[in-house]
């Protein structure tokens, strides 16, 4: 049996009570404390007022669907989220990844696979937090653009820039290694944990939104550059 500290908190968002019971049993095997709710509004209220280590979020829930819950949470929270989808919900699954879900699993799923994905997402979250605390500098200074790593704060010409968790993670990864080019597949693997093709457009969407927030001219970016035929890099000449 794998153990995690009791401090780990998991929220299950699912309206099928039989599935809730099953998930609670097996998530407790990860030595976590588990709570559950059966609708999106309740999930949003709980997740906004408490810091969870993982949220298992079903897409088809009443009052507020999983995509809407994820979108609202990502405005303020970096909580790891695994979306639970049906095979017919491919479009919603892709949208969920683009707005900030960390992983997804498709019904019907094996408990072994779900536990493996849950452990992987929580492990990546811990590693990301450790990487942030171990970064080269508490603040990266690129003239008008300043990045406070510890506070996860970005300012441009003295004005605070609001970034989603994934946008910030992308910026930190690129800015810590100016001039190093990352392929879309590498960025998927490092930031999202996906080491397969098919979701590269998720990276493109996040890069475009990040550029829209920090670049003075989207048509002529000065911070995040495209390395043609490879992917993206942070401008090494700043």
CSV table of C-alpha atoms in Angstrom, one decimal:
chain,number,residue,atom,x,y,z
A,1,UNK,CA,0.0,0.0,0.0
A,2,UNK,CA,1.2,3.5,-0.8
A,3,UNK,CA,1.1,6.1,1.9
A,4,UNK,CA,0.8,9.9,1.8
A,5,UNK,CA,0.9,12.2,4.8
A,6,UNK,CA,-2.5,12.7,6.4
A,7,UNK,CA,-2.2,16.3,5.5
A,8,UNK,CA,-3.2,15.4,2.0
A,9,UNK,CA,-6.9,16.3,1.4
A,10,UNK,CA,-8.9,14.9,-1.6
A,11,UNK,CA,-12.3,16.3,-2.8
A,12,UNK,CA,-14.5,14.0,-4.8
A,13,UNK,CA,-17.1,15.7,-7.0
A,14,UNK,CA,-19.5,13.1,-8.3
A,15,UNK,CA,-23.3,12.6,-8.3
A,16,UNK,CA,-23.3,8.8,-8.5
A,17,UNK,CA,-23.3,7.7,-4.9
A,18,UNK,CA,-22.0,4.2,-5.8
A,19,UNK,CA,-19.0,5.7,-7.5
A,20,UNK,CA,-18.5,8.1,-4.6
A,21,UNK,CA,-18.3,5.2,-2.2
A,22,UNK,CA,-15.9,3.3,-4.4
A,23,UNK,CA,-13.6,6.4,-4.9
A,24,UNK,CA,-13.6,7.2,-1.2
A,25,UNK,CA,-12.5,3.7,-0.3
A,26,UNK,CA,-9.6,3.7,-2.7
A,27,UNK,CA,-8.5,7.3,-2.2
A,28,UNK,CA,-8.2,6.5,1.5
A,29,UNK,CA,-5.8,3.8,0.5
A,30,UNK,CA,-3.5,6.8,-0.4
A,31,UNK,CA,-3.7,7.7,3.3
A,32,UNK,CA,-5.6,10.8,2.5
A,33,UNK,CA,-8.6,12.5,4.1
A,34,UNK,CA,-11.5,12.4,1.7
A,35,UNK,CA,-14.6,14.6,1.3
A,36,UNK,CA,-17.3,14.4,-1.4
A,37,UNK,CA,-20.0,16.6,-2.9
A,38,UNK,CA,-22.5,15.8,-5.6
A,39,UNK,CA,-22.9,19.1,-7.5
A,40,UNK,CA,-20.8,21.8,-9.0
A,41,UNK,CA,-21.9,24.7,-6.9
A,42,UNK,CA,-21.1,22.8,-3.7
A,43,UNK,CA,-17.7,21.8,-5.2
A,44,UNK,CA,-16.8,25.4,-6.0
A,45,UNK,CA,-17.8,26.6,-2.6
A,46,UNK,CA,-15.7,24.0,-0.8
A,47,UNK,CA,-12.7,24.3,-3.1
A,48,UNK,CA,-12.6,28.1,-2.8
A,49,UNK,CA,-12.5,28.0,1.0
A,50,UNK,CA,-10.2,25.1,1.5
A,51,UNK,CA,-6.9,24.0,0.0
A,52,UNK,CA,-7.1,20.5,-1.3
A,53,UNK,CA,-4.2,18.4,-2.6
A,54,UNK,CA,-6.4,16.8,-5.3
A,55,UNK,CA,-9.9,17.2,-6.8
A,56,UNK,CA,-11.5,14.4,-8.7
A,57,UNK,CA,-14.0,16.3,-10.8
A,58,UNK,CA,-16.7,14.6,-12.8
A,59,UNK,CA,-17.8,16.5,-15.9
A,60,UNK,CA,-21.5,15.7,-15.8
A,61,UNK,CA,-22.6,17.0,-12.5
A,62,UNK,CA,-25.7,19.1,-11.7
A,63,UNK,CA,-26.0,22.9,-11.1
A,64,UNK,CA,-22.5,23.6,-12.5
A,65,UNK,CA,-20.7,21.2,-14.8
A,66,UNK,CA,-17.1,20.2,-14.3
A,67,UNK,CA,-15.7,22.4,-17.0
A,68,UNK,CA,-17.3,25.5,-15.4
A,69,UNK,CA,-16.1,24.5,-12.0
A,70,UNK,CA,-12.5,24.1,-13.3
A,71,UNK,CA,-12.7,27.4,-15.1
A,72,UNK,CA,-13.8,29.3,-12.0
A,73,UNK,CA,-11.3,27.6,-9.7
A,74,UNK,CA,-8.4,28.3,-12.1
A,75,UNK,CA,-9.0,32.0,-11.6
A,76,UNK,CA,-7.7,31.8,-8.0
A,77,UNK,CA,-6.5,28.2,-7.2
A,78,UNK,CA,-3.7,26.0,-8.3
A,79,UNK,CA,-5.3,22.8,-6.9
A,80,UNK,CA,-4.5,19.7,-8.9
A,81,UNK,CA,-7.6,18.5,-10.8
A,82,UNK,CA,-8.3,15.2,-12.5
A,83,UNK,CA,-11.3,15.4,-14.7
A,84,UNK,CA,-13.5,12.3,-15.0
A,85,UNK,CA,-15.1,12.0,-18.4
A,86,UNK,CA,-17.3,9.7,-20.4
A,87,UNK,CA,-16.0,8.5,-23.8
A,88,UNK,CA,-18.5,10.7,-25.6
A,89,UNK,CA,-17.2,13.9,-23.9
A,90,UNK,CA,-14.0,14.3,-26.0
A,91,UNK,CA,-14.7,18.0,-26.7
A,92,UNK,CA,-15.2,18.8,-23.0
A,93,UNK,CA,-12.1,16.8,-22.1
A,94,UNK,CA,-9.9,18.9,-24.4
A,95,UNK,CA,-11.5,22.1,-23.1
A,96,UNK,CA,-10.9,20.9,-19.6
A,97,UNK,CA,-7.2,20.5,-20.3
A,98,UNK,CA,-7.0,23.9,-22.0
A,99,UNK,CA,-8.6,25.7,-19.0
A,100,UNK,CA,-6.3,24.1,-16.5
A,101,UNK,CA,-7.2,20.5,-15.6
A,102,UNK,CA,-4.0,18.5,-14.7
A,103,UNK,CA,-5.2,15.1,-16.0
A,104,UNK,CA,-8.3,13.2,-17.1
A,105,UNK,CA,-9.5,9.7,-16.9
A,106,UNK,CA,-12.3,8.2,-18.9
A,107,UNK,CA,-15.2,6.1,-17.6
A,108,UNK,CA,-15.2,3.2,-17.1
A,109,UNK,CA,-11.8,3.3,-15.5
A,110,UNK,CA,-9.8,0.8,-13.5
A,111,UNK,CA,-9.1,1.7,-9.9
A,112,UNK,CA,-5.5,0.9,-10.4
A,113,UNK,CA,-5.2,3.4,-13.2
A,114,UNK,CA,-7.0,6.1,-11.2
A,115,UNK,CA,-4.8,5.6,-8.2
A,116,UNK,CA,-1.7,5.8,-10.4
A,117,UNK,CA,-2.9,9.0,-12.0
A,118,UNK,CA,-3.8,10.5,-8.6
A,119,UNK,CA,-0.4,9.7,-7.2
A,120,UNK,CA,1.3,11.1,-10.3
A,121,UNK,CA,-0.6,14.4,-10.2
A,122,UNK,CA,0.0,14.9,-6.6
A,123,UNK,CA,3.7,14.0,-7.0
A,124,UNK,CA,4.0,16.5,-9.9
A,125,UNK,CA,2.4,19.2,-7.8
A,126,UNK,CA,4.9,18.6,-5.0
A,127,UNK,CA,7.8,18.6,-7.4
A,128,UNK,CA,6.6,21.8,-9.0
A,129,UNK,CA,6.3,23.5,-5.6
A,130,UNK,CA,9.8,22.3,-4.7
A,131,UNK,CA,11.2,23.4,-8.1
A,132,UNK,CA,9.7,26.9,-7.4
A,133,UNK,CA,11.4,27.1,-4.0
A,134,UNK,CA,14.7,25.8,-5.4
A,135,UNK,CA,14.7,28.2,-8.4
A,136,UNK,CA,17.8,30.2,-9.2
A,137,UNK,CA,16.5,33.4,-7.8
A,138,UNK,CA,13.5,34.6,-5.7
A,139,UNK,CA,12.9,37.2,-8.5
A,140,UNK,CA,13.7,37.2,-12.2
A,141,UNK,CA,14.2,40.7,-13.6
A,142,UNK,CA,13.8,41.3,-17.3
A,143,UNK,CA,13.5,45.1,-17.3
A,144,UNK,CA,9.8,46.0,-17.5
A,145,UNK,CA,8.9,42.3,-16.8
A,146,UNK,CA,9.6,41.1,-13.3
A,147,UNK,CA,8.7,37.6,-11.9
A,148,UNK,CA,8.6,37.0,-8.2
A,149,UNK,CA,8.8,33.2,-8.0
A,150,UNK,CA,8.1,32.7,-4.3
A,151,UNK,CA,5.0,34.9,-4.4
A,152,UNK,CA,4.0,33.7,-7.9
A,153,UNK,CA,3.6,37.3,-8.9
A,154,UNK,CA,4.3,38.9,-12.3
A,155,UNK,CA,4.5,42.6,-13.0
A,156,UNK,CA,4.8,44.5,-16.3
A,157,UNK,CA,5.8,48.1,-16.1
A,158,UNK,CA,4.9,48.0,-12.4
A,159,UNK,CA,1.4,46.7,-13.0
A,160,UNK,CA,0.4,43.2,-11.7
A,161,UNK,CA,-0.4,40.7,-14.4
A,162,UNK,CA,-2.9,38.0,-13.5
A,163,UNK,CA,-1.8,34.6,-14.8
A,164,UNK,CA,-3.4,31.2,-14.5
A,165,UNK,CA,-1.3,28.6,-12.7
A,166,UNK,CA,-0.3,26.9,-16.0
A,167,UNK,CA,0.5,30.2,-17.6
A,168,UNK,CA,2.8,31.0,-14.7
A,169,UNK,CA,4.4,27.6,-14.7
A,170,UNK,CA,5.1,28.0,-18.5
A,171,UNK,CA,6.6,31.4,-17.9
A,172,UNK,CA,8.8,30.3,-15.1
A,173,UNK,CA,10.1,27.3,-17.0
A,174,UNK,CA,11.0,29.3,-20.0
A,175,UNK,CA,12.3,32.4,-18.1
A,176,UNK,CA,14.6,30.3,-15.9
A,177,UNK,CA,16.4,29.0,-19.0
A,178,UNK,CA,16.6,31.9,-21.6
A,179,UNK,CA,17.6,30.7,-25.0
A,180,UNK,CA,16.7,27.0,-24.4
A,181,UNK,CA,14.1,25.8,-26.9
A,182,UNK,CA,11.3,23.5,-25.7
A,183,UNK,CA,9.2,21.5,-28.0
A,184,UNK,CA,5.4,21.4,-27.5
A,185,UNK,CA,5.8,17.7,-26.5
A,186,UNK,CA,8.4,18.6,-23.8
A,187,UNK,CA,6.2,21.4,-22.4
A,188,UNK,CA,3.3,19.0,-22.2
A,189,UNK,CA,5.4,16.5,-20.4
A,190,UNK,CA,6.9,19.0,-17.9
A,191,UNK,CA,3.9,21.2,-17.3
A,192,UNK,CA,1.0,18.9,-17.8
A,193,UNK,CA,2.6,15.5,-17.5
A,194,UNK,CA,1.5,14.3,-20.9
A,195,UNK,CA,4.1,12.4,-22.9
A,196,UNK,CA,2.1,11.7,-26.0
A,197,UNK,CA,0.9,13.5,-29.1
A,198,UNK,CA,-2.5,14.9,-29.8
A,199,UNK,CA,-2.7,17.8,-27.3
A,200,UNK,CA,0.0,20.1,-28.6
A,201,UNK,CA,-2.7,22.7,-29.2
A,202,UNK,CA,-3.2,23.0,-25.5
A,203,UNK,CA,0.4,24.4,-25.3
A,204,UNK,CA,-0.3,26.8,-28.2
A,205,UNK,CA,-3.5,28.1,-26.5
A,206,UNK,CA,-1.6,28.7,-23.2
A,207,UNK,CA,1.3,30.4,-25.0
A,208,UNK,CA,-1.0,32.6,-26.9
A,209,UNK,CA,-2.9,33.7,-23.7
A,210,UNK,CA,0.4,34.3,-21.9
A,211,UNK,CA,1.7,36.4,-24.8
A,212,UNK,CA,-1.5,38.4,-24.8
A,213,UNK,CA,-0.9,39.3,-21.2
A,214,UNK,CA,2.9,40.1,-21.2
A,215,UNK,CA,3.8,41.1,-24.8
A,216,UNK,CA,3.5,44.7,-25.8
A,217,UNK,CA,2.9,43.6,-29.4
A,218,UNK,CA,1.5,40.1,-30.0
A,219,UNK,CA,2.7,40.2,-33.6
A,220,UNK,CA,6.2,40.9,-32.6
A,221,UNK,CA,6.9,39.2,-29.2
A,222,UNK,CA,10.0,40.2,-27.3
A,223,UNK,CA,9.8,37.8,-24.3
A,224,UNK,CA,8.5,34.4,-25.5
A,225,UNK,CA,9.8,33.6,-29.0
A,226,UNK,CA,9.0,30.9,-31.4
A,227,UNK,CA,11.8,28.6,-32.4
A,228,UNK,CA,10.6,27.5,-35.8
A,229,UNK,CA,10.3,23.8,-36.3
A,230,UNK,CA,10.8,23.2,-32.6
A,231,UNK,CA,8.7,25.1,-30.2
A,232,UNK,CA,9.2,28.1,-27.9
A,233,UNK,CA,12.0,29.8,-25.9
A,234,UNK,CA,12.5,32.8,-23.7
A,235,UNK,CA,14.5,35.6,-25.3
A,236,UNK,CA,18.1,35.1,-24.4
A,237,UNK,CA,19.0,38.7,-25.4
A,238,UNK,CA,17.0,40.5,-22.7
